[in-house]
mmCIF file of C-alpha atoms in Angstrom:
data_model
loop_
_atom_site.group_PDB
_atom_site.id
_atom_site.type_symbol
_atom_site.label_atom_id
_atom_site.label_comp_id
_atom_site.label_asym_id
_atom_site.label_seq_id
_atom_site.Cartn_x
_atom_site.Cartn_y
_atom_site.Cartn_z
ATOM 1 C CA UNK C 1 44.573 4.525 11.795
ATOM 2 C CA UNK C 2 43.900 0.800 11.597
ATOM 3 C CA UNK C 3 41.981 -1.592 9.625
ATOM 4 C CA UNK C 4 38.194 -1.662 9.367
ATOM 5 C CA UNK C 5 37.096 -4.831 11.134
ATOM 6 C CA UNK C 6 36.228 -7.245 8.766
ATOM 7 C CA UNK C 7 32.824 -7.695 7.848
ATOM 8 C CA UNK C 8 31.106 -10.936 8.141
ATOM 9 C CA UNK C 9 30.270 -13.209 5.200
ATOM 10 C CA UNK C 10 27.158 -11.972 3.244
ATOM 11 C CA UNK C 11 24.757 -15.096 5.311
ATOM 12 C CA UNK C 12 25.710 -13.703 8.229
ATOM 13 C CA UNK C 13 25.165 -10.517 7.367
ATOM 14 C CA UNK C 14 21.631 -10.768 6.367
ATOM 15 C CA UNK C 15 20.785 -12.730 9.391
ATOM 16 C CA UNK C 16 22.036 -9.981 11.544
ATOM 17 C CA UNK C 17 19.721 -7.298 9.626
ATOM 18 C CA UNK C 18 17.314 -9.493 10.717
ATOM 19 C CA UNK C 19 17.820 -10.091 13.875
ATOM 20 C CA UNK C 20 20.228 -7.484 15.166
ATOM 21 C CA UNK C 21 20.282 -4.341 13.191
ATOM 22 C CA UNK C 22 22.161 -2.786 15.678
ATOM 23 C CA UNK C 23 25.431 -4.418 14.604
ATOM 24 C CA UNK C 24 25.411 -3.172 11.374
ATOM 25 C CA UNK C 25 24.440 -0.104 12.327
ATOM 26 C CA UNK C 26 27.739 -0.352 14.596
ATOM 27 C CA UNK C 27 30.258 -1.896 11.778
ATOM 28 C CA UNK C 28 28.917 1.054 9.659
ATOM 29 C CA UNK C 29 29.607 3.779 11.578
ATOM 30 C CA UNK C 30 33.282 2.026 12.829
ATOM 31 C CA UNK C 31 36.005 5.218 12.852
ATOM 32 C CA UNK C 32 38.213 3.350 10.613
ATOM 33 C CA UNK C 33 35.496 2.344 7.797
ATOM 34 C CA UNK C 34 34.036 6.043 7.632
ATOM 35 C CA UNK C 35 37.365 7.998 7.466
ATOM 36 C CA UNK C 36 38.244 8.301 4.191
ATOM 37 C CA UNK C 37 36.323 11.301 2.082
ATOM 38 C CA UNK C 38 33.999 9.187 -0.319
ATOM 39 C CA UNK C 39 32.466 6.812 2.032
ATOM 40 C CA UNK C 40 33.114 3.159 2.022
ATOM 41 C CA UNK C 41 31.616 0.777 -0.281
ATOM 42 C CA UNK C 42 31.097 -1.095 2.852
ATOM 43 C CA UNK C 43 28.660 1.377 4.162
ATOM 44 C CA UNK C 44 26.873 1.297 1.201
ATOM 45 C CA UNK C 45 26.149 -2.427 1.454
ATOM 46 C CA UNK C 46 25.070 -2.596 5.126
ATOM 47 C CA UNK C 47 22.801 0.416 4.288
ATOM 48 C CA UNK C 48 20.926 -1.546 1.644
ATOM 49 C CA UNK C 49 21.479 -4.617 3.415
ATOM 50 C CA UNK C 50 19.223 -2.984 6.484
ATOM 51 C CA UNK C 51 16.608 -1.067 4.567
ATOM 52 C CA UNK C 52 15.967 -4.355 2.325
ATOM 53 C CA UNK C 53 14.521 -5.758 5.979
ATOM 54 C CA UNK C 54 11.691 -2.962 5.915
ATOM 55 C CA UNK C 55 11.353 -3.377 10.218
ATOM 56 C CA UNK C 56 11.096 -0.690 12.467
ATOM 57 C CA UNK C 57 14.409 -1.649 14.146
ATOM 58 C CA UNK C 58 16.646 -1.596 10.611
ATOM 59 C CA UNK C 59 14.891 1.163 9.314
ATOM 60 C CA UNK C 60 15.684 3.003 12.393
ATOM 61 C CA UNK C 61 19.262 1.920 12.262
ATOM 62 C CA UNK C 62 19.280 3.637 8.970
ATOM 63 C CA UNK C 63 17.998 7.192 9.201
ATOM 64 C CA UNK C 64 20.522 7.592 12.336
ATOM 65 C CA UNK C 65 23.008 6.629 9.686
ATOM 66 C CA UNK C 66 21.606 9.809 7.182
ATOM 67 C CA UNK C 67 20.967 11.898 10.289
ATOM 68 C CA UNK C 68 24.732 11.998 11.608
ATOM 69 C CA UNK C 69 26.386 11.736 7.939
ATOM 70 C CA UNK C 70 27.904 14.892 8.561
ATOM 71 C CA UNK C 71 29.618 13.685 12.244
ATOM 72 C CA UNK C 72 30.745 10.253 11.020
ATOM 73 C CA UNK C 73 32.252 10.702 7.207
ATOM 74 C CA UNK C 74 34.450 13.626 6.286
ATOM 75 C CA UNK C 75 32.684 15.694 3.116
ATOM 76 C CA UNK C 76 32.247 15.212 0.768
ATOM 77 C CA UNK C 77 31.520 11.482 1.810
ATOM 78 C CA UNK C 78 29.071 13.086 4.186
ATOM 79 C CA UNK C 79 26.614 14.437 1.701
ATOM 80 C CA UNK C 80 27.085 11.202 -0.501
ATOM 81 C CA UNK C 81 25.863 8.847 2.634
ATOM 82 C CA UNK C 82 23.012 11.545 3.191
ATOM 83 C CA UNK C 83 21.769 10.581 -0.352
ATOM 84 C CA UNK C 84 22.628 7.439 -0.386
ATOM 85 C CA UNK C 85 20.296 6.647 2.837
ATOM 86 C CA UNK C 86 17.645 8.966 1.321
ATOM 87 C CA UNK C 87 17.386 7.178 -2.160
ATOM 88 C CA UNK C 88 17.346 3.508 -0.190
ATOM 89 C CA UNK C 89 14.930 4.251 2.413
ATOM 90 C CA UNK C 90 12.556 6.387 -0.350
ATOM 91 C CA UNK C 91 12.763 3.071 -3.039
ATOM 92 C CA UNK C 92 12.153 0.458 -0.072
ATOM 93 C CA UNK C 93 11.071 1.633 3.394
ATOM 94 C CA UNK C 94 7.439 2.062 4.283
ATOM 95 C CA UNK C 95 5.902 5.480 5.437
ATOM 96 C CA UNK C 96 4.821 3.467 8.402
ATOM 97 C CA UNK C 97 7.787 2.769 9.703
ATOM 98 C CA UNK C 98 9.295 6.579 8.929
ATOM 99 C CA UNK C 99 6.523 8.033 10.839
ATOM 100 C CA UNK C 100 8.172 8.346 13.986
ATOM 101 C CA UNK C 101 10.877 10.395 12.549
ATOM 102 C CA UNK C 102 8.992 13.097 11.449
ATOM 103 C CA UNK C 103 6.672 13.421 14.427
ATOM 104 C CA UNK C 104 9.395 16.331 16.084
ATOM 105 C CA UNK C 105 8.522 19.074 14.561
ATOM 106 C CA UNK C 106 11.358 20.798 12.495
ATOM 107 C CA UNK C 107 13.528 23.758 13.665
ATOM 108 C CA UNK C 108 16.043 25.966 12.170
ATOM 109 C CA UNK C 109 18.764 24.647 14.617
ATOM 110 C CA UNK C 110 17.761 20.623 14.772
ATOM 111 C CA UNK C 111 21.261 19.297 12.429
ATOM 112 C CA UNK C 112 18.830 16.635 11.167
ATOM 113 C CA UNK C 113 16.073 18.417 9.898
ATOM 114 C CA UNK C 114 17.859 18.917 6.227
ATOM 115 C CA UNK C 115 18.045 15.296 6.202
ATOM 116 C CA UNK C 116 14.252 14.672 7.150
ATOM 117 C CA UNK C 117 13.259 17.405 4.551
ATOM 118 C CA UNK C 118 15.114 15.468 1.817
ATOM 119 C CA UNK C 119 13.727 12.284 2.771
ATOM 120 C CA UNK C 120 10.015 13.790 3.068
ATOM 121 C CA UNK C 121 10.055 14.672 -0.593
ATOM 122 C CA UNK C 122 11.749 11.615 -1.706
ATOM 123 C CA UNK C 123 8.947 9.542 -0.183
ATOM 124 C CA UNK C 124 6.444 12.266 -1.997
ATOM 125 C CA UNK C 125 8.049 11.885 -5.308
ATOM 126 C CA UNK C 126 7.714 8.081 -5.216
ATOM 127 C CA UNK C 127 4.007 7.559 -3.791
ATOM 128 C CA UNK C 128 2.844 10.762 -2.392
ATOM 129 C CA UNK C 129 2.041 11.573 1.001
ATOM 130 C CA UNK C 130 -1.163 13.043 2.771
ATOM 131 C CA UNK C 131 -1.469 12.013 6.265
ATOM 132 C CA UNK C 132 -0.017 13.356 9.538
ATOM 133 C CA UNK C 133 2.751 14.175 10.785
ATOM 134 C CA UNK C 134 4.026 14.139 6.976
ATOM 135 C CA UNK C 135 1.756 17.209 6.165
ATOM 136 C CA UNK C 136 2.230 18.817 9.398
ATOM 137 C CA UNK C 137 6.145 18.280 9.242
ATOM 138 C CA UNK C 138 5.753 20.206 5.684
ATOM 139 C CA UNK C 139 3.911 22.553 7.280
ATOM 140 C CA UNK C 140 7.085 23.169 9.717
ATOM 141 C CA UNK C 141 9.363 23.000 6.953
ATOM 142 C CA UNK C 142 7.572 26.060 5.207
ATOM 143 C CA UNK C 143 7.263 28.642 8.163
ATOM 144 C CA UNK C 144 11.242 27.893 8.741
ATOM 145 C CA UNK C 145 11.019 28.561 4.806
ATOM 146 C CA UNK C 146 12.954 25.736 3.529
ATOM 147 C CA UNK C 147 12.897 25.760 -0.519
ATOM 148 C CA UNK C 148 11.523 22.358 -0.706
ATOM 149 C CA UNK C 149 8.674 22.892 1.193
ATOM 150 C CA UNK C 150 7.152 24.388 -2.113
ATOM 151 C CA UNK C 151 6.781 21.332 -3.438
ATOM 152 C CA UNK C 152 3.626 19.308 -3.397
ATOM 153 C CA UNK C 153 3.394 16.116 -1.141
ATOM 154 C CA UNK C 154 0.991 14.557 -3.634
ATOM 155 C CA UNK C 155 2.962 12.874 -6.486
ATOM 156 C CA UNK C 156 1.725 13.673 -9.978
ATOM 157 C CA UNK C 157 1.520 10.683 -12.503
ATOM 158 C CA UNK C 158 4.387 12.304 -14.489
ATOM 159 C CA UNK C 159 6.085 11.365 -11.223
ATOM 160 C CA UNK C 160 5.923 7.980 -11.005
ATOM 161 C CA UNK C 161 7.281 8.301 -14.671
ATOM 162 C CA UNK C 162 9.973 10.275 -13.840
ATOM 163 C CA UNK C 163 10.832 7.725 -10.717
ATOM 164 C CA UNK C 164 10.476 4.810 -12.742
ATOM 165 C CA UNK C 165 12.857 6.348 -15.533
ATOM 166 C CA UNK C 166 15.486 8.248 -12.949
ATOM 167 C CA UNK C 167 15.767 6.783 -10.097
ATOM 168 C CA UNK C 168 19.489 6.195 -10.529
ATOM 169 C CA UNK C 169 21.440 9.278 -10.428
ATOM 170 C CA UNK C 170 23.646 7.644 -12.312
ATOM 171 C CA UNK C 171 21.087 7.982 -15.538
ATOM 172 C CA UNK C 172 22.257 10.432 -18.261
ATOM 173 C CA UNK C 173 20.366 11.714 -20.990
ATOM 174 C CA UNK C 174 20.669 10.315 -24.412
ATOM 175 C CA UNK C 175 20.052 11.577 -27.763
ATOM 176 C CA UNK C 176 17.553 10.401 -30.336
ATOM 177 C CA UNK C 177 18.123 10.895 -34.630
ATOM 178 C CA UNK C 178 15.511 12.462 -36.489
ATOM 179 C CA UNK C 179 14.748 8.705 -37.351
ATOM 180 C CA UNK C 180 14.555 7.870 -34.342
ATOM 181 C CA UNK C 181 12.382 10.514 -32.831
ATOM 182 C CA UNK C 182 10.035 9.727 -36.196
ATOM 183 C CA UNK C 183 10.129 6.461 -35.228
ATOM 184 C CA UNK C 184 8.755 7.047 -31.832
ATOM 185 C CA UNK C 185 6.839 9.703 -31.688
ATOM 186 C CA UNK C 186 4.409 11.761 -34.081
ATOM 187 C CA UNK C 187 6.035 13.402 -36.503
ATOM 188 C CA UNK C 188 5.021 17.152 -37.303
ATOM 189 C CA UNK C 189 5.443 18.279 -41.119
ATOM 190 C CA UNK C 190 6.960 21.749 -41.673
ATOM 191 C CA UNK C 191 5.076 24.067 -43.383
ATOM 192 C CA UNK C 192 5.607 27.159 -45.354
ATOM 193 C CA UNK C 193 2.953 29.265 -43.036
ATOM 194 C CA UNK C 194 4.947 28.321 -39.827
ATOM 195 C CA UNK C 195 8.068 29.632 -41.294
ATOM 196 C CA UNK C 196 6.549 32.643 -42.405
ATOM 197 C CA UNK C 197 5.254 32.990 -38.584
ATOM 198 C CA UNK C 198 8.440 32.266 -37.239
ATOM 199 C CA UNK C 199 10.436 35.098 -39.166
ATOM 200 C CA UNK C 200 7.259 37.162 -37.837
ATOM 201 C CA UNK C 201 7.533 36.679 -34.223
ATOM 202 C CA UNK C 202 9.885 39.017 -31.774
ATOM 203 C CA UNK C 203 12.601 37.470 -29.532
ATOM 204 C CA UNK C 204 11.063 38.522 -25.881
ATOM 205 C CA UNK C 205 14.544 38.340 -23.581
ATOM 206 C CA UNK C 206 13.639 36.931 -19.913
ATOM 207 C CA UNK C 207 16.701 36.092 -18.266
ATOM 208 C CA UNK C 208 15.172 35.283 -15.011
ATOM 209 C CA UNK C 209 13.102 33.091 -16.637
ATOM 210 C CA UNK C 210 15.228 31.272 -18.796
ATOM 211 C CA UNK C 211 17.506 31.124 -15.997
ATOM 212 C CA UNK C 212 14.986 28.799 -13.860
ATOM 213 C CA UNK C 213 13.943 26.835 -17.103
ATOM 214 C CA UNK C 214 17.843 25.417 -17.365
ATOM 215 C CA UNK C 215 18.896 25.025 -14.325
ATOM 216 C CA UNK C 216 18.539 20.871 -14.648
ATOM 217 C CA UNK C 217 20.779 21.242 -17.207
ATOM 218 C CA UNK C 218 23.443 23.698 -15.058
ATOM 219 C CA UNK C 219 25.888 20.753 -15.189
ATOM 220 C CA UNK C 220 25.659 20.262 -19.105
ATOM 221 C CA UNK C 221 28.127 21.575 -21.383
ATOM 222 C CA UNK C 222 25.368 24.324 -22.494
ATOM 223 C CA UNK C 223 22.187 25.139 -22.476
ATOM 224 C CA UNK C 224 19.574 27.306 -23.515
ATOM 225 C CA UNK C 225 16.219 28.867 -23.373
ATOM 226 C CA UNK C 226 14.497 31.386 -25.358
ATOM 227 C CA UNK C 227 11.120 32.918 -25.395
ATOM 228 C CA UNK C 228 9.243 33.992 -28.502
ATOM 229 C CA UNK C 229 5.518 36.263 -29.178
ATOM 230 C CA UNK C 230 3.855 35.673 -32.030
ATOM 231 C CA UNK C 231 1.925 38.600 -34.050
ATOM 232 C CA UNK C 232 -1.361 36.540 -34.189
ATOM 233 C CA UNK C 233 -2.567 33.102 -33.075
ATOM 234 C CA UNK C 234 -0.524 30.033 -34.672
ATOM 235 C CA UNK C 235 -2.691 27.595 -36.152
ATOM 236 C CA UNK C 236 -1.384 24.525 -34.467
ATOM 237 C CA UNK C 237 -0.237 22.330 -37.657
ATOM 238 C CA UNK C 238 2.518 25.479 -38.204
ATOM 239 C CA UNK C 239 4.043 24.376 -34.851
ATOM 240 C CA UNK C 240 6.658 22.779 -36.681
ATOM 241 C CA UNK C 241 10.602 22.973 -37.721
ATOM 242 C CA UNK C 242 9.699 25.873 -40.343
ATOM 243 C CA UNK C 243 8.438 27.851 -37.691
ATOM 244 C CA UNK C 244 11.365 26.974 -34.871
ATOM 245 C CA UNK C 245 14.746 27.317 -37.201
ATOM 246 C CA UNK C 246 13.008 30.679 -38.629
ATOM 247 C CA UNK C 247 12.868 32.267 -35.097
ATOM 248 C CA UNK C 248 16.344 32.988 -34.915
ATOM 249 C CA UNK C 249 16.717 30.485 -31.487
ATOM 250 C CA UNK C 250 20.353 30.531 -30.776
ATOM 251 C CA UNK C 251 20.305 26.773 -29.742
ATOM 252 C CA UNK C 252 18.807 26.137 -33.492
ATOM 253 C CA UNK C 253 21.565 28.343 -34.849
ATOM 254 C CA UNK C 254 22.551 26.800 -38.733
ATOM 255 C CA UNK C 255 19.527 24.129 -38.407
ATOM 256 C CA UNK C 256 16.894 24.304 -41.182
ATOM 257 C CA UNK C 257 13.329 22.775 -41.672
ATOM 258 C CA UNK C 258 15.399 19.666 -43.302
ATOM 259 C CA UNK C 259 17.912 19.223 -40.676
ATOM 260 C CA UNK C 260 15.614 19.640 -37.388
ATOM 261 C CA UNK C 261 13.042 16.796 -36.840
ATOM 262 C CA UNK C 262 10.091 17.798 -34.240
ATOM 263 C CA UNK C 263 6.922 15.593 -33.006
ATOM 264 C CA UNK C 264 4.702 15.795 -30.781
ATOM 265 C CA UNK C 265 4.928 14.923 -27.516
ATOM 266 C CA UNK C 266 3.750 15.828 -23.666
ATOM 267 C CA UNK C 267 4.953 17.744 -20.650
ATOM 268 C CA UNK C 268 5.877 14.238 -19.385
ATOM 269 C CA UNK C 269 8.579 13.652 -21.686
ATOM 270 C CA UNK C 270 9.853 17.182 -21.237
ATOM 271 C CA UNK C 271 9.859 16.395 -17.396
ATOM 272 C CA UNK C 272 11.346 13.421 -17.451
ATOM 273 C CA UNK C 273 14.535 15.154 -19.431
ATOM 274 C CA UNK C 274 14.555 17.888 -16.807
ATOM 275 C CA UNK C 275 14.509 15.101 -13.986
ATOM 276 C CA UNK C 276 17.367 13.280 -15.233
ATOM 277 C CA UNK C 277 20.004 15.735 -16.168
ATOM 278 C CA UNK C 278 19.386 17.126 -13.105
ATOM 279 C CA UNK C 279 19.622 13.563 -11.429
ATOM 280 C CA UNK C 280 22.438 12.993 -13.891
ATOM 281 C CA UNK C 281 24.350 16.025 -13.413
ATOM 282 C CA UNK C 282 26.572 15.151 -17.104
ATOM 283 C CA UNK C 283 29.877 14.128 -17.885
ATOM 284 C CA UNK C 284 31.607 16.025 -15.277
ATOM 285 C CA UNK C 285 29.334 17.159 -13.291
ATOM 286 C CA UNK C 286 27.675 16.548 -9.567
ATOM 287 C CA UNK C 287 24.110 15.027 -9.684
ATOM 288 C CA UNK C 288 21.591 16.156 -7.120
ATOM 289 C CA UNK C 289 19.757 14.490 -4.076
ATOM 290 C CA UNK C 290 15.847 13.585 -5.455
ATOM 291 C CA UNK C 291 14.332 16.624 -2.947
ATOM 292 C CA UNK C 292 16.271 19.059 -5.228
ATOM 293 C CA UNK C 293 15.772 17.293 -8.611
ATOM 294 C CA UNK C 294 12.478 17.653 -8.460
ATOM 295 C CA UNK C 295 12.529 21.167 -6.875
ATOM 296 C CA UNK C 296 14.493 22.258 -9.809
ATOM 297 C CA UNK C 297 12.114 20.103 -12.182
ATOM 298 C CA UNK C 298 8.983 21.315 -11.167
ATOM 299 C CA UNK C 299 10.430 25.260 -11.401
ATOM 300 C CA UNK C 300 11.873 24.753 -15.333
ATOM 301 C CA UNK C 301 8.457 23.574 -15.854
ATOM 302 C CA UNK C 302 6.650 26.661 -14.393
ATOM 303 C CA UNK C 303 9.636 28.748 -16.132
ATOM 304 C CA UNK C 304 8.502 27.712 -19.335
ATOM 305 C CA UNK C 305 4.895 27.414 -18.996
ATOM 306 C CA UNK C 306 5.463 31.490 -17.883
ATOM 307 C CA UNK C 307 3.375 30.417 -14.118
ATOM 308 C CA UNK C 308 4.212 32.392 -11.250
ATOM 309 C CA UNK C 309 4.972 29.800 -8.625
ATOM 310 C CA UNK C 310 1.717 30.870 -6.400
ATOM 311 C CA UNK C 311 -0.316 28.691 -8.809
ATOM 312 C CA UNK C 312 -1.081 25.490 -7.289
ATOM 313 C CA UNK C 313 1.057 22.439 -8.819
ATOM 314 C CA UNK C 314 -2.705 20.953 -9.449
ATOM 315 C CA UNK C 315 -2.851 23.798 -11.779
ATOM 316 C CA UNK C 316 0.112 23.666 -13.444
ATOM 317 C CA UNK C 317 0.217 20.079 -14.232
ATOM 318 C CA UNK C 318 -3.767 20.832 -15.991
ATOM 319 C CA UNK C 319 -2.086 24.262 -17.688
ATOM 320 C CA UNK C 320 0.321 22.016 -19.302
ATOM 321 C CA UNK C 321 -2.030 19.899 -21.132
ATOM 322 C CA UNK C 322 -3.261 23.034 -22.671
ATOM 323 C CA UNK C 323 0.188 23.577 -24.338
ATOM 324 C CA UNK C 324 1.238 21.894 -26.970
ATOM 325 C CA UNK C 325 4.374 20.560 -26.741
ATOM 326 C CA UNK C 326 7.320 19.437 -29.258
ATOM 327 C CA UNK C 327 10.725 16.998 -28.747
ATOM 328 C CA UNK C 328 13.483 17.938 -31.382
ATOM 329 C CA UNK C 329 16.321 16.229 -33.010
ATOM 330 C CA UNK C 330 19.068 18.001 -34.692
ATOM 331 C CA UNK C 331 20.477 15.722 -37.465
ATOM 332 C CA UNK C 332 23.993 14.522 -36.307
ATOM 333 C CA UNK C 333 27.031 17.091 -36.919
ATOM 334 C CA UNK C 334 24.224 20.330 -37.601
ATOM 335 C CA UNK C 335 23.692 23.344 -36.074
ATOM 336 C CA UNK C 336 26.300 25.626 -34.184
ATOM 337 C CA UNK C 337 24.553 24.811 -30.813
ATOM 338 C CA UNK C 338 25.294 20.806 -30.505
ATOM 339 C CA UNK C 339 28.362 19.192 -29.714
ATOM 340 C CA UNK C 340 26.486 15.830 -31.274
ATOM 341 C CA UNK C 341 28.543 13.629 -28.861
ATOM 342 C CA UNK C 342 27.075 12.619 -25.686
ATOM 343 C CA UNK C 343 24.026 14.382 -24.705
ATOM 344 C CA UNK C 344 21.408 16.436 -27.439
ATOM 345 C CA UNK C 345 18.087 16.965 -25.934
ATOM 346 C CA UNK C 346 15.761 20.116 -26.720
ATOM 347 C CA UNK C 347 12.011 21.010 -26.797
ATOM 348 C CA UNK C 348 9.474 23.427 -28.059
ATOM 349 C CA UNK C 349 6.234 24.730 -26.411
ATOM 350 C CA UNK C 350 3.345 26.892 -27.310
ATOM 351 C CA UNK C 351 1.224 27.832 -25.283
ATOM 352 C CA UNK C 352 -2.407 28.263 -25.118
ATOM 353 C CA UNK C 353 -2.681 31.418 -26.426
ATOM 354 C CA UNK C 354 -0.890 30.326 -29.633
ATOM 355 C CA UNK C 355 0.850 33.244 -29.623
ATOM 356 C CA UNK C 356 4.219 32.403 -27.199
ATOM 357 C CA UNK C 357 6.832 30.007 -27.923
ATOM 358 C CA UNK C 358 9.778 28.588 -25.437
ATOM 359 C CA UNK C 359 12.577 26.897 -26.832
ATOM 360 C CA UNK C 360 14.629 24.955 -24.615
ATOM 361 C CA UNK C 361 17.940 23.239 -25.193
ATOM 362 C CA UNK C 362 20.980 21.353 -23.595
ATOM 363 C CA UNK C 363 24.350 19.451 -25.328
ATOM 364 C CA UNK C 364 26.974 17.786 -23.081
ATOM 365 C CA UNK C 365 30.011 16.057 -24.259
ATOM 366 C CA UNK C 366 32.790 14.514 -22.488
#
């Protein structure tokens, strides 16, 4: 096959987005530039080169460029470009200028309607959505029963958190010291009452449940998550390390009320760990595109707030300030559960009741 025409200098480039978006659409989607598996850098650069003119005409260019990444770049290129497009035009096109594209309703058998349902719920994730045809093009995507069409086109403040902090799916989680979390956050004491609940409370198996509550972390090294009842309401200064290393967690395995830091924290910060890993996807692993990220966010939060996913995400996101929620820090080289090497995250939560605990960890290494 031969050469990929050279593209013009980087001037000339940008006037053409300007002017002529139609070439670069054309140099993009040139046989010899799109062959190879993993998409040319090339591609990438005329893609943000067009989007960063937010007109009709480049955007345009642009979603035919995620709408036929399957016909012009081999996989797994093809599902790269797909994201690709769908992160750029979510961070920098307006809705105005996407409307058009979603005014066709969606069908089972249109090839671009994956595409469009990605892109719908990367917009949502970034500013929310709530006029037509956005809502009504949701509305399609749920009677073909797409999975993302659960999700809410309103976007949460934890949201804008979460976009701000993981945009990049190149993000990967990090790992804090127990002086470090201390530092940040506020610290919770242990106590001798919350161990003396913890070795009181029954391990309540849910694999189903725990199942959903990890599956950000899938692409870890491992991961865990464990539910807990309580004989009687925990007065909430127990919620501590005494309590969690005397439950008999598996991912606190060899930890002790010395060796495990916890403070308090919000749902946010739980979200936000959920959202990158899964954005992430570790060491070795594949990340996700942003539709799917936040799917499997927003069901590992209902997971471990026990919600059937009927309730309304308005309710959930008011449920989980009613939980208190911990961060935790394994001291470096403890435990049986932590590699200690690239990746320790984990979390606690009660809920309102004060009588149900979910522990919820992940360690990657390289």
């Amino acid at each position: 096959m031969p050469e990929p025409t050279a593209l013009p200098n980087d001037a000339s480039l940008k006037v053409y987005a300007a002017t002529d978006p139609e070439r670069l659409y054309v140099l993009a989607t040139e046989p010899a530039r799109t062959a190879c598996s993993l998409f040319a850098p090339e591609v990438l650069k005329l893609v943000e080169l067009l989007t960063g003119q937010r007109s009709q005409a480049a955007t345009d260019c642009v979603v035919r460029l995620g709408e036929h990444a399957a016909r012009l770049v081999p996989a797994p290129g093809a599902a790269q470009l797909m994201d690709h497009v769908v992160r750029e035009l979510g961070r920098r096109s307006t809705p105005v200028h996407l409307r058009p594209h979603f005014e066709r309703a969606p069908t089972a058998e249109d090839p671009v309607t994956e595409f469009r349902a990605r892109l719908l719920h990367e917009l949502a994730l970034g500013r929310g959505l709530r006029d037509e045809p956005y809502t009504t093009y949701q509305e399609g995507l749920r009677e073909l029963g797409h999975p993302l069409s659960w999700l809410p086109l309103t976007s949460f403040h934890f949201e804008h958190t979460v976009r701000e902090r993981a945009w990049s799916p190149g993000d990967m989680l990090g790992s804090m010291s127990p002086e470090e979390l201390h530092a940040r956050y506020p610290a919770t004491a242990p106590t001798a009452t919350g161990a003396g609940a913890g070795r009181a409370a029954l391990h309540t198996p849910d694999d189903r449940r725990a199942e959903v509550a990890v599956d950000p972390f899938a692409e870890l090294g491992r991961s865990a998550a464990e539910f807990f009842t309580l004989p009687e309401p925990l007065d909430p200064a127990d919620f501590n390390s005494a309590l969690l290393t005397a439950l008999g967690a598996t991912s606190l395995a060899g930890l002790t009320a010395e060796t495990l830091a916890a403070a308090h924290t919000t749902a946010d910060d739980v979200i936000g760990d959920l959202y990158v890993a899964a954005a992430s996807g570790g060491m070795w692993g594949d990340s996700r595109p942003g539709g799917y990220c936040r799917l499997s966010t927003w069901r590992a939060l209902y997971a471990l707030m026990d919600l059937d996913l009927s309730v309304p995400h308005g309710h959930a996101v008011r449920a989980a300030a009613d939980h208190r929620w911990l961060r935790l820090a394994p001291a470096r080289r403890t435990g049986d559960f932590f590699f200690g090497d690239l990746s320790d995250t984990a979390f606690a939560v009660l809920d309102p009741t004060r009588t149900r605990v979910a522990v919820i960890a992940a360690t990657d290494t390289d």
